[in-house]
Coordinates of C-alpha atoms in Angstrom, one line a residue:
M28 CA -61.8 -12.4 59.6
T29 CA -59.0 -12.8 57.1
E30 CA -57.5 -15.6 59.1
F31 CA -60.7 -17.6 58.7
E32 CA -61.1 -17.1 54.9
M33 CA -59.9 -20.6 54.2
F34 CA -62.9 -22.0 55.9
R35 CA -65.4 -20.4 53.5
K36 CA -65.0 -23.3 51.1
Q37 CA -64.5 -26.0 53.7
Y38 CA -67.2 -28.4 54.6
P39 CA -69.6 -27.8 56.4
F40 CA -69.1 -24.1 56.5
D41 CA -69.5 -23.9 52.7
L42 CA -73.2 -24.5 53.4
L43 CA -73.5 -21.1 55.0
S44 CA -74.5 -17.9 53.2
E45 CA -72.2 -14.9 53.3
E46 CA -74.2 -13.3 56.1
E47 CA -74.3 -16.6 58.1
F48 CA -70.5 -17.0 57.7
E49 CA -70.0 -13.5 59.0
E50 CA -72.3 -14.3 61.9
V51 CA -70.5 -17.5 62.9
F52 CA -66.9 -16.4 62.3
G53 CA -67.3 -12.7 63.2
K54 CA -66.7 -13.2 66.9
A55 CA -64.7 -16.4 66.6
M56 CA -61.1 -16.7 67.9
V57 CA -58.3 -19.3 67.7
R58 CA -57.6 -21.1 71.0
E59 CA -54.7 -23.4 71.8
F60 CA -54.7 -26.1 74.5
S61 CA -51.7 -28.1 75.9
K62 CA -51.7 -31.8 76.5
N63 CA -54.1 -32.9 79.3
E64 CA -55.7 -29.4 79.4
F65 CA -59.5 -29.3 79.6
I66 CA -61.3 -27.7 76.7
I67 CA -64.6 -28.2 78.6
H68 CA -65.0 -29.4 82.1
E69 CA -68.2 -31.1 83.3
D70 CA -68.2 -28.8 86.4
Q71 CA -68.4 -25.6 84.3
E72 CA -71.5 -23.5 84.5
D73 CA -73.6 -23.7 81.3
D74 CA -73.1 -20.1 80.4
T75 CA -69.3 -20.5 80.3
I76 CA -69.3 -23.4 77.8
D77 CA -68.2 -22.5 74.3
I78 CA -68.4 -24.3 70.9
H79 CA -65.1 -25.4 69.5
F80 CA -64.2 -26.6 66.0
M81 CA -61.1 -28.9 66.1
V82 CA -58.4 -27.7 63.7
S83 CA -55.6 -29.9 64.8
G84 CA -54.7 -32.4 67.5
L85 CA -56.6 -35.2 69.4
A86 CA -58.9 -35.0 72.4
K87 CA -61.2 -37.3 74.4
N88 CA -64.3 -36.9 76.5
I89 CA -64.4 -38.0 80.1
M90 CA -67.3 -39.0 82.2
H91 CA -67.3 -39.8 85.9
R92 CA -69.4 -42.7 87.1
S93 CA -71.1 -42.8 90.5
N94 CA -68.5 -45.3 91.8
G95 CA -65.8 -42.8 91.1
R96 CA -64.4 -44.5 88.1
Q97 CA -63.4 -42.2 85.2
L98 CA -64.1 -43.4 81.7
S99 CA -64.0 -42.1 78.2
V100 CA -66.5 -43.0 75.5
R101 CA -65.2 -41.2 72.4
F102 CA -62.3 -39.3 70.8
Y103 CA -62.4 -36.0 68.9
Y104 CA -60.5 -35.4 65.7
P105 CA -59.8 -32.4 63.5
G106 CA -63.1 -31.4 61.9
D107 CA -65.2 -32.3 65.0
L108 CA -67.3 -29.9 66.9
V109 CA -67.0 -29.8 70.7
G110 CA -69.6 -28.5 73.1
V111 CA -72.7 -28.5 70.9
M112 CA -74.2 -31.6 72.5
I113 CA -74.1 -30.1 76.0
L114 CA -75.7 -26.9 74.9
L115 CA -78.5 -28.5 72.9
T116 CA -79.5 -30.6 75.9
S117 CA -79.4 -27.7 78.3
G118 CA -76.6 -29.3 80.2
E119 CA -78.5 -32.6 80.8
M120 CA -75.6 -34.5 79.1
R121 CA -72.4 -33.4 80.9
F122 CA -68.8 -34.5 80.4
S123 CA -65.3 -33.1 80.2
V124 CA -63.2 -32.8 77.0
Q125 CA -59.5 -33.2 77.6
A126 CA -56.6 -32.7 75.1
L127 CA -54.5 -35.8 74.5
E128 CA -51.9 -33.8 72.6
P129 CA -51.5 -30.1 71.8
I130 CA -54.7 -28.8 70.2
K131 CA -55.8 -25.8 68.2
T132 CA -59.5 -24.9 67.9
I133 CA -61.7 -22.2 66.5
C134 CA -63.8 -21.1 69.4
F135 CA -67.3 -19.8 68.3
E136 CA -69.5 -17.4 70.2
R137 CA -72.3 -19.9 71.0
E138 CA -75.4 -17.6 70.6
S139 CA -74.3 -16.8 67.1
F140 CA -73.6 -20.4 66.2
L141 CA -76.9 -21.7 67.6
K142 CA -78.8 -18.9 65.8
V143 CA -77.3 -19.9 62.4
M144 CA -78.1 -23.6 63.2
S145 CA -81.8 -22.6 63.8
N146 CA -82.0 -20.7 60.5
N147 CA -80.0 -23.0 58.2
N148 CA -81.6 -26.5 58.2
H149 CA -79.0 -28.0 55.9
F150 CA -76.1 -26.8 58.0
S151 CA -77.8 -27.9 61.3
K152 CA -78.5 -31.4 59.8
V153 CA -74.8 -31.9 59.0
V154 CA -73.9 -30.7 62.5
M155 CA -76.4 -33.1 64.1
D156 CA -75.4 -36.0 61.9
G157 CA -71.8 -35.4 63.0
I158 CA -72.6 -35.4 66.6
S159 CA -74.7 -38.6 66.4
H160 CA -71.5 -40.5 65.3
L161 CA -70.4 -40.6 68.9
M162 CA -68.3 -43.7 68.7
K163 CA -65.7 -43.0 66.1
S164 CA -63.0 -45.1 67.7
L165 CA -62.1 -47.2 70.7
Y166 CA -58.4 -46.6 70.3
D167 CA -56.2 -43.7 69.6
E168 CA -55.5 -44.3 65.8
V169 CA -51.9 -43.2 66.2
K170 CA -51.3 -45.9 68.8
Y171 CA -53.4 -48.3 66.9
K172 CA -51.4 -48.1 63.7
S173 CA -48.0 -47.9 65.4
S174 CA -48.5 -51.2 67.4
T175 CA -45.9 -53.6 66.0
T176 CA -45.1 -55.9 68.8
D177 CA -47.0 -59.1 69.1
E178 CA -46.0 -59.4 72.8
Q179 CA -48.5 -56.7 73.7
D180 CA -51.4 -58.8 72.6
D181 CA -54.0 -59.6 75.2
R182 CA -54.8 -63.1 73.9
E183 CA -57.5 -63.7 76.5
L184 CA -59.6 -61.7 74.0
Y185 CA -59.6 -64.6 71.6
K186 CA -60.7 -67.1 74.2
K187 CA -63.6 -65.3 75.7
R188 CA -67.2 -64.9 74.6
A189 CA -69.4 -61.9 74.7
D190 CA -71.0 -62.9 78.0
A191 CA -67.6 -62.4 79.8
Y192 CA -67.5 -58.7 78.9
M193 CA -71.2 -57.7 78.8
E194 CA -72.7 -55.2 81.2
P195 CA -76.4 -55.2 82.4
P196 CA -78.7 -53.5 79.9
T197 CA -80.8 -50.5 80.8
F198 CA -84.3 -50.6 79.4
I199 CA -86.8 -47.8 78.8
H200 CA -90.4 -48.2 77.8
P201 CA -91.4 -47.0 74.3
E202 CA -94.0 -44.6 75.8
A203 CA -91.5 -42.9 78.1
S204 CA -90.5 -39.4 77.2
I205 CA -87.3 -38.2 75.4
E206 CA -86.7 -36.1 78.5
K207 CA -86.7 -39.1 80.8
A208 CA -84.3 -41.0 78.4
A209 CA -81.9 -38.0 78.5
R210 CA -82.0 -38.0 82.4
M211 CA -81.4 -41.8 82.4
L212 CA -78.4 -41.5 80.1
Q213 CA -76.9 -38.8 82.3
Q214 CA -77.6 -40.4 85.7
Q215 CA -76.3 -43.8 84.7
K216 CA -73.4 -42.6 82.5
I217 CA -74.3 -44.8 79.6
E218 CA -74.4 -44.2 75.9
A219 CA -77.8 -45.7 74.9
L220 CA -80.9 -47.4 76.2
I221 CA -82.7 -50.5 75.0
V222 CA -86.3 -49.7 74.1
S223 CA -88.5 -52.5 75.4
D224 CA -92.1 -53.0 76.6
D225 CA -91.3 -56.2 78.6
Q226 CA -87.7 -55.6 79.9
Q227 CA -86.5 -58.5 77.7
S228 CA -87.2 -58.2 74.0
M229 CA -85.8 -55.2 72.0
L230 CA -87.9 -52.9 70.0
G231 CA -85.1 -50.5 69.2
M232 CA -82.3 -48.4 70.8
I233 CA -82.1 -44.7 71.7
G234 CA -78.9 -42.9 72.2
Y235 CA -77.3 -39.4 72.2
G236 CA -77.9 -38.9 68.4
E237 CA -81.6 -39.6 68.5
I238 CA -82.1 -37.6 71.7
L239 CA -80.2 -34.6 70.4
K240 CA -82.4 -34.6 67.3
A241 CA -85.6 -34.6 69.4
Y242 CA -84.3 -31.7 71.6
F243 CA -83.3 -29.7 68.5
E244 CA -86.8 -30.2 67.1
N245 CA -88.3 -29.3 70.5
D246 CA -89.9 -32.8 70.8
H247 CA -88.3 -33.8 74.1
K248 CA -91.8 -34.4 75.6
N249 CA -92.6 -37.0 72.9
P250 CA -92.2 -40.7 73.5
V251 CA -88.9 -42.4 72.7
K252 CA -90.6 -44.7 70.2
A253 CA -90.9 -41.8 67.8
Y254 CA -87.1 -41.4 67.7
M255 CA -85.6 -44.8 68.5
S256 CA -83.4 -46.6 66.0
E257 CA -85.0 -49.9 65.1
E258 CA -82.0 -51.5 63.3
A259 CA -79.0 -52.5 65.5
Y260 CA -76.0 -54.7 65.2
E261 CA -76.4 -57.5 67.7
I262 CA -74.2 -60.3 69.0
N263 CA -75.1 -63.7 70.6
E264 CA -73.7 -64.1 74.2
Q265 CA -71.6 -67.1 73.0
E266 CA -69.9 -65.3 70.1
F267 CA -66.3 -64.3 70.4
I268 CA -65.7 -60.9 71.9
Y269 CA -63.2 -59.8 69.2
D270 CA -66.0 -59.6 66.6
A271 CA -68.0 -57.1 68.7
L272 CA -64.8 -55.1 69.4
S273 CA -63.9 -55.0 65.7
Y274 CA -67.4 -53.8 64.9
L275 CA -67.2 -51.0 67.4
K276 CA -63.8 -50.1 66.0
H277 CA -65.1 -49.5 62.5
H278 CA -68.8 -48.4 63.1
P279 CA -70.3 -45.4 64.9
T280 CA -72.6 -47.2 67.3
E281 CA -73.3 -46.5 71.0
I282 CA -73.7 -50.0 72.3
I283 CA -74.1 -53.5 71.0
P284 CA -77.0 -55.6 72.5
V285 CA -76.1 -59.1 73.7
L286 CA -78.8 -61.7 73.1
H287 CA -79.7 -65.1 74.4
K288 CA -81.9 -66.4 71.7
D289 CA -84.2 -63.3 71.2
K290 CA -83.9 -61.8 74.7
V291 CA -81.5 -59.0 75.6
V292 CA -79.3 -60.2 78.4
G293 CA -76.6 -57.5 78.3
I294 CA -74.8 -54.8 76.4
L295 CA -71.3 -54.2 75.1
R296 CA -69.8 -50.7 74.8
Q297 CA -66.4 -49.2 74.2
S298 CA -65.7 -48.9 78.0
S299 CA -66.3 -52.7 78.3
F300 CA -62.9 -53.2 76.6
F301 CA -60.6 -50.7 78.2
T302 CA -58.3 -53.4 79.6
I303 CA -57.7 -54.9 76.1
K304 CA -54.5 -53.9 74.5
N305 CA -53.8 -53.4 70.8
S306 CA -53.4 -56.6 68.7
V307 CA -52.3 -58.0 65.5
Y308 CA -55.8 -59.1 64.7
F309 CA -57.3 -55.6 64.9
D310 CA -54.4 -54.1 63.0
L311 CA -54.9 -56.5 60.1
T312 CA -58.7 -56.3 60.1
Y313 CA -58.5 -52.5 60.1
K314 CA -56.4 -52.7 56.9
I315 CA -58.8 -55.2 55.3
S316 CA -61.8 -52.9 56.1
N317 CA -60.1 -49.9 54.6
A318 CA -58.8 -51.7 51.5
T319 CA -60.1 -50.3 48.2
T320 CA -58.1 -52.6 45.8
I321 CA -57.3 -56.3 45.5
D322 CA -53.6 -55.4 45.6
E323 CA -54.1 -54.1 49.2
I324 CA -55.9 -57.2 50.3
K325 CA -53.6 -59.8 48.8
P326 CA -50.8 -59.4 51.4
L327 CA -53.3 -59.6 54.2
S328 CA -54.5 -63.1 53.2
P329 CA -53.7 -65.8 55.8
I330 CA -51.4 -67.7 53.4
H331 CA -49.5 -64.6 52.5
N332 CA -49.3 -62.8 55.8
E333 CA -46.6 -63.8 58.2
R334 CA -47.9 -61.8 61.1
F335 CA -51.2 -63.6 60.9
Q336 CA -49.5 -66.9 60.8
K337 CA -47.4 -66.1 63.8
F338 CA -50.5 -64.9 65.6
V339 CA -52.2 -68.2 65.0
A340 CA -49.1 -70.1 66.1
S341 CA -49.2 -68.0 69.4
L342 CA -52.8 -69.0 70.0
I343 CA -51.9 -72.7 69.5
K344 CA -49.0 -72.2 72.0
D345 CA -51.6 -70.7 74.4
H346 CA -53.6 -73.9 74.2
M347 CA -56.7 -72.4 72.7
F348 CA -59.1 -75.0 71.3
A349 CA -58.3 -75.6 67.6
Y350 CA -62.0 -75.3 66.6
D351 CA -62.0 -71.9 68.2
I352 CA -58.9 -70.9 66.3
A353 CA -60.6 -72.2 63.1
E354 CA -63.6 -70.0 63.9
L355 CA -61.3 -67.0 64.4
M356 CA -59.6 -67.7 61.0
T357 CA -63.0 -68.1 59.3
N358 CA -64.1 -64.7 60.6
Y359 CA -60.9 -63.2 59.4
N360 CA -61.5 -64.8 56.0
D361 CA -65.2 -63.5 56.1
R362 CA -63.8 -60.0 56.3
I363 CA -61.7 -60.5 53.2
H364 CA -64.7 -62.0 51.4
K365 CA -66.9 -59.1 52.3
Q366 CA -64.4 -56.5 51.2
V367 CA -63.8 -58.4 48.0
V368 CA -67.6 -58.3 47.2
Q369 CA -67.6 -54.6 48.0
I370 CA -64.6 -53.9 45.7
A371 CA -66.3 -55.9 43.0
E372 CA -69.5 -54.0 43.4
D373 CA -67.6 -50.6 43.3
E374 CA -65.9 -51.8 40.1
M375 CA -69.2 -52.7 38.5
I376 CA -70.4 -49.1 39.1
R377 CA -67.1 -47.6 37.7
E378 CA -67.4 -49.7 34.6
G379 CA -70.9 -48.5 33.9
H380 CA -72.9 -51.6 34.9
G381 CA -74.4 -49.7 37.9
A382 CA -75.5 -50.9 41.3
P383 CA -77.0 -54.4 41.8
P384 CA -80.4 -54.4 40.0
V385 CA -82.0 -56.8 42.6
N386 CA -81.2 -57.9 46.1
Y387 CA -78.6 -60.6 46.5
C388 CA -77.0 -62.6 49.3
F389 CA -73.5 -64.0 48.9
L390 CA -73.0 -67.4 50.7
V391 CA -70.0 -69.3 51.8
M392 CA -70.2 -73.0 52.2
G393 CA -68.2 -76.1 53.3
S394 CA -65.6 -75.5 56.0
E395 CA -66.0 -71.7 55.8
G396 CA -69.7 -72.0 56.2
R397 CA -69.2 -74.1 59.3
K398 CA -66.5 -71.7 60.6
E399 CA -63.9 -74.5 60.6
Q400 CA -61.2 -73.2 58.2
A401 CA -57.5 -73.9 58.2
F402 CA -54.9 -72.4 56.0
S403 CA -55.4 -75.0 53.2
T404 CA -58.8 -74.1 51.7
D405 CA -60.3 -73.3 48.4
Q406 CA -63.5 -71.5 47.4
D407 CA -66.9 -72.9 48.1
N408 CA -69.5 -70.1 47.5
A409 CA -72.8 -69.3 46.0
I410 CA -75.2 -66.4 45.6
I411 CA -79.0 -66.2 46.0
L412 CA -80.8 -63.5 44.0
A413 CA -84.2 -62.1 44.7
D414 CA -86.8 -63.4 42.2
Y415 CA -86.6 -61.4 39.0
D416 CA -88.4 -63.7 36.6
K417 CA -91.2 -61.3 35.9
S418 CA -88.9 -58.3 35.3
K419 CA -88.7 -56.9 31.8
H420 CA -85.0 -56.5 32.4
K421 CA -84.5 -60.2 33.1
A422 CA -81.7 -60.7 30.6
K423 CA -79.9 -57.6 31.8
I424 CA -80.1 -58.8 35.4
E425 CA -78.7 -62.2 34.6
K426 CA -75.8 -60.6 32.6
Y427 CA -75.0 -58.2 35.5
F428 CA -74.7 -61.0 38.1
E429 CA -72.7 -63.2 35.6
I430 CA -70.1 -60.5 35.4
F431 CA -70.3 -59.6 39.1
T432 CA -69.8 -63.1 40.4
R433 CA -67.0 -63.8 38.0
K434 CA -65.2 -60.7 39.3
I435 CA -65.7 -61.9 42.9
N436 CA -64.3 -65.4 42.2
D437 CA -61.4 -64.1 40.3
M438 CA -60.5 -61.6 43.0
L439 CA -60.8 -64.2 45.7
N440 CA -58.4 -66.4 43.7
E441 CA -56.0 -63.6 43.5
C442 CA -56.2 -63.2 47.3
G443 CA -55.1 -66.7 48.1
F444 CA -58.5 -68.6 47.9
P445 CA -58.0 -70.9 44.9
Y446 CA -60.8 -71.8 42.5
C447 CA -62.8 -74.8 43.6
T448 CA -61.8 -77.7 41.4
G449 CA -65.4 -79.0 41.5
G450 CA -66.7 -75.7 40.2
I451 CA -68.7 -74.8 43.4
M452 CA -68.5 -71.1 42.9
A453 CA -71.0 -68.2 42.5
K454 CA -69.9 -67.6 38.9
E455 CA -71.3 -71.0 37.9
P456 CA -75.0 -70.9 36.9
K457 CA -75.7 -73.9 39.2
W458 CA -74.5 -71.8 42.2
R459 CA -76.0 -68.5 41.0
Q460 CA -79.8 -68.7 41.1
Q461 CA -82.8 -66.7 42.1
M462 CA -84.7 -67.8 45.2
S463 CA -87.5 -69.8 43.4
D464 CA -84.9 -71.6 41.3
W465 CA -82.9 -72.5 44.4
Q466 CA -86.0 -74.1 45.9
G467 CA -86.6 -76.0 42.7
S468 CA -83.0 -77.2 42.6
I469 CA -83.3 -78.4 46.2
D470 CA -86.5 -80.3 45.4
Q471 CA -84.8 -81.9 42.4
W472 CA -81.6 -82.6 44.4
I473 CA -83.6 -84.4 47.2
N474 CA -85.8 -86.4 44.8
K475 CA -83.3 -87.4 42.2
M476 CA -79.9 -87.1 43.7
D477 CA -77.1 -89.5 42.5
A478 CA -73.9 -90.4 44.1
E479 CA -71.9 -87.8 42.2
E480 CA -74.1 -84.9 43.3
I481 CA -74.2 -85.9 46.9
R482 CA -70.8 -84.4 47.7
D483 CA -72.0 -81.0 46.2
F484 CA -75.1 -81.2 48.4
T485 CA -73.1 -81.9 51.6
I486 CA -71.0 -78.8 50.9
F487 CA -74.2 -76.8 50.1
M488 CA -75.9 -77.9 53.3
D489 CA -73.4 -75.9 55.4
F490 CA -74.1 -72.6 53.7
R491 CA -74.0 -69.3 55.6
P492 CA -74.6 -65.7 54.5
I493 CA -71.8 -63.2 54.8
T494 CA -73.0 -60.2 52.9
G495 CA -76.1 -58.9 51.2
D496 CA -79.8 -59.5 52.1
Y497 CA -79.5 -62.1 54.8
S498 CA -83.3 -62.8 54.8
L499 CA -82.8 -64.6 51.5
A500 CA -80.4 -67.1 53.1
Y501 CA -82.6 -67.5 56.2
D502 CA -85.7 -68.3 54.2
L503 CA -83.7 -70.8 52.1
K504 CA -82.2 -72.4 55.2
K505 CA -85.7 -73.0 56.6
Y506 CA -86.8 -74.5 53.3
V507 CA -83.9 -76.8 53.1
T508 CA -84.1 -77.9 56.8
K509 CA -87.8 -78.8 56.4
R510 CA -87.2 -80.7 53.2
V511 CA -84.2 -82.8 54.2
Q512 CA -85.5 -83.8 57.6
K513 CA -88.2 -85.9 56.0
S514 CA -86.0 -87.6 53.3
L515 CA -84.8 -91.0 54.5
N516 CA -83.3 -91.7 51.0
L517 CA -81.2 -88.5 51.3
H518 CA -79.9 -89.6 54.7
Q519 CA -79.0 -93.0 53.3
L520 CA -77.1 -91.4 50.4
L521 CA -75.2 -89.1 52.8
M522 CA -74.3 -92.0 55.0
K523 CA -73.1 -94.1 52.1
D524 CA -70.9 -91.2 50.8
T525 CA -69.4 -90.7 54.3
L526 CA -68.6 -94.4 54.6
R527 CA -66.5 -94.4 51.4
F528 CA -63.6 -93.0 53.4
R529 CA -62.5 -95.3 56.3
V530 CA -60.9 -93.9 59.4
P531 CA -57.3 -95.3 59.1
V532 CA -56.9 -96.8 62.5
Q533 CA -56.7 -100.6 63.1
P534 CA -58.3 -102.6 65.9
F535 CA -55.2 -102.4 68.1
G536 CA -54.7 -98.7 67.5
R537 CA -52.2 -98.8 64.7
I538 CA -52.5 -95.8 62.3
S539 CA -52.4 -96.6 58.6
G540 CA -50.5 -94.2 56.4
I541 CA -50.6 -93.9 52.6
G542 CA -47.6 -94.1 50.3
K543 CA -43.9 -94.2 50.9
K544 CA -44.0 -91.1 53.0
R545 CA -46.8 -92.6 55.2
T546 CA -49.2 -89.6 55.2
L547 CA -52.7 -89.3 56.6
N548 CA -55.2 -87.0 55.0
L549 CA -56.6 -85.4 58.1
K550 CA -59.6 -83.9 56.4
K551 CA -60.9 -86.8 54.3
S552 CA -60.0 -89.6 56.5
A553 CA -60.8 -88.2 60.0
I554 CA -62.2 -84.7 60.4
M555 CA -64.9 -85.1 57.8
Q556 CA -66.0 -88.4 59.3
I557 CA -67.0 -86.4 62.5
V558 CA -68.3 -83.4 60.5
N559 CA -70.5 -85.6 58.2
A560 CA -71.8 -87.8 60.9
I561 CA -72.9 -84.9 63.0
R562 CA -74.4 -83.1 60.0
I563 CA -76.5 -86.2 59.2
Y564 CA -77.9 -86.4 62.7
S565 CA -78.6 -82.7 62.8
M566 CA -80.5 -82.9 59.5
K567 CA -82.5 -85.9 60.9
Y568 CA -83.5 -83.9 64.0
G569 CA -84.2 -80.5 62.3
I570 CA -81.3 -78.7 63.8
E571 CA -80.4 -75.5 61.8
E572 CA -77.0 -74.9 63.3
I573 CA -74.1 -75.1 60.9
N574 CA -70.9 -75.2 63.0
T575 CA -70.1 -78.8 64.1
V576 CA -69.5 -77.9 67.8
N577 CA -72.8 -76.0 67.9
R578 CA -74.5 -79.0 66.2
L579 CA -73.1 -81.3 68.9
E580 CA -74.3 -79.1 71.7
A581 CA -77.8 -78.8 70.1
L582 CA -77.9 -82.6 69.8
A583 CA -77.1 -82.9 73.5
E584 CA -79.7 -80.3 74.4
Q585 CA -82.3 -82.3 72.5
E586 CA -81.0 -85.4 74.3
R587 CA -80.1 -87.1 71.0
F588 CA -76.5 -87.5 72.0
H589 CA -75.1 -88.3 75.5
P590 CA -73.1 -85.3 76.9
R591 CA -70.1 -87.6 77.3
D592 CA -70.2 -88.5 73.6
V593 CA -70.5 -84.9 72.7
E594 CA -67.4 -84.0 74.8
N595 CA -65.5 -86.9 73.2
A596 CA -66.4 -85.7 69.7
K597 CA -65.4 -82.2 70.5
T598 CA -62.0 -83.4 71.9
A599 CA -61.4 -85.5 68.8
L600 CA -62.3 -82.5 66.6
H601 CA -59.9 -80.2 68.5
R602 CA -57.0 -82.6 68.3
L603 CA -57.4 -83.4 64.6
M604 CA -57.8 -79.7 63.7
L605 CA -54.8 -78.9 65.8
F606 CA -52.7 -81.4 63.8
R607 CA -54.0 -79.9 60.6
L608 CA -53.2 -76.3 61.7
K609 CA -49.7 -77.3 62.8
A610 CA -49.1 -79.1 59.5
N611 CA -50.3 -76.1 57.5
L612 CA -48.0 -73.8 59.5
Q613 CA -45.1 -76.1 58.9
Q614 CA -45.9 -76.2 55.1
L615 CA -46.0 -72.4 55.0
D616 CA -42.7 -72.2 56.9
D617 CA -41.1 -74.7 54.5
E618 CA -42.7 -73.0 51.5
E619 CA -44.4 -76.3 50.5
P620 CA -47.8 -76.6 48.8
L621 CA -50.6 -76.5 51.3
S622 CA -52.4 -79.8 51.9
N623 CA -54.3 -81.6 54.6
D624 CA -51.7 -84.4 54.8
L625 CA -50.0 -85.2 58.0
K626 CA -46.7 -87.0 57.9
L627 CA -46.7 -90.1 60.1
G628 CA -43.0 -90.3 60.4
P629 CA -41.2 -89.8 63.7
M630 CA -43.7 -88.4 66.2
K631 CA -43.5 -87.7 69.9
K632 CA -45.1 -90.4 72.0
E633 CA -47.7 -88.0 73.4
E634 CA -48.6 -86.7 69.9
R635 CA -49.1 -90.2 68.5
R636 CA -51.3 -91.2 71.5
S637 CA -53.3 -88.0 71.0
L638 CA -53.8 -88.7 67.3
R639 CA -54.7 -92.3 67.9
E640 CA -57.4 -91.5 70.5
A641 CA -58.9 -88.9 68.2
L642 CA -59.0 -91.3 65.3
I643 CA -60.6 -94.0 67.5
I644 CA -63.4 -91.6 68.4
A645 CA -63.9 -90.7 64.8
K646 CA -64.1 -94.4 63.9
R647 CA -66.7 -95.1 66.6
L648 CA -68.9 -92.3 65.1
Q649 CA -68.4 -93.9 61.7
Q650 CA -69.4 -97.3 63.1
V651 CA -72.6 -95.9 64.6
L652 CA -73.4 -94.3 61.3
E653 CA -72.7 -97.6 59.5
L654 CA -75.0 -99.5 61.8
S655 CA -77.8 -97.0 61.1
Y656 CA -77.1 -97.2 57.4
N657 CA -77.3 -101.0 57.3
R658 CA -80.4 -101.1 59.5
N659 CA -82.3 -98.6 57.2
R660 CA -81.1 -100.5 54.1
V661 CA -82.5 -103.8 55.4
V662 CA -85.8 -102.1 56.4

């Protein structure tokens, strides 16, 4: 027993009494396994399976599908228990556990271990919680962190949507028994089931963790609805696959449901991605997700990180659509924003301010809201607070969020997202309001908006939640959409503001530059003409989409735009954004200040033609908008 003394004070064994510790460790022994050796094999008889506590090394579990394909759905790390799941389900869940490197374990006598679990509820809960975190990682962390060559990237990952990787979902009725769910998981070699009463909509999910809990409580005859998990991370079938993979990498979930509108059309799981190699993107996002200080995040910012810049350049070289690259960059920036908010919240607690006193939702707006970011970007953000007017701590709540939002904006500025020169930031009272005040501001905006405020409103219209209570943002979005759809005066003001900047292309296709260096501001003079026009039409027809390409496709679906015009607008957007990205990368390479200016000096003939055609499409959209503006003004 002396060799095990060190474990008396080690979690979770410190939860055991002296007698229980003696019971568990009295018959334990140290076992060693070589690389590729099986700790447990799925063909073993139940009475030969032992419980192991991993002391060192790395292992994986292996399951064999009916088609003969071998797959692994999790890794085991030091501190993990091996074998408990199989024993608690009486062998209904079978798999092998194989060493990936030399391993040392403490092997427990199973009857003693299970006896202590039955008697010590606290200890058994810890064990059960540990088992339910089945999906610790998709990749071997050692390989993950040591990947340094960009050549190994599988860049197809950044061009494909969720529907390219999803597998058919397996449904189970909410009244079906836990026992049936366990059999289905074992027979079909899957990690979780979608609980549904119509084979389409999702009521919840049930996986190993929930089933193990039911078995341990001797409730395996009960219906799955009693144990299902009702909250799940979901992904739309047209979202990029890398977001789902990044989520799986950092969160212990069995599967991710894939939705078409509100219907489940597929699932994603770790085995869906076995062909995908390590990548720069995952390496960097892993570091962001684990950062605890702003000093750790700063070098990961797009404008500071050379690896990320080269990665974006490689996607351009691979002919990925520029608006898809912009979406990828925005999602990367979202991760930084979310982590900054978390760091600010942790700092508030450390400083004695405590946790947020009411629910909040942090919003991004403008190009980040639309998922159309380039390297040259500043902050456009806001925050919605749950109503607190009737609280007796109203002044304290307001002071809390005043300090909190100032921290967030200051930290973002440090991380390479400059302060908004127009003051459109959550630390400003105008952009930090409770829900009822936001609604009042919107009413006032729409009824009394002047030319100066219209620009702020166009930025606000593209808001998107990235952290906090999303329901606050969704409720506000519905309110805004309903109000602006009916306001002809607002549409006119938006059109007038958009028409202030003329697309600089002459009748015979000559591009007009500004200044001695003959530069073209790609954002103000071209990209925003397309973005603003599409936003105005989306508002008019009650479309809630935020991203410009998604708005275009929604307009086509409603037969408001001809499909050919939609494709032309998407092509123009791609080309203009591509010029902008390339210009930003060149500016970063030359260590010049970032801007949206494109130098119109010597250009390749093909590049000039591509730019001219994009500007002509933008100008046509502007002309259509101008005709509509003049017609409404006359009326």
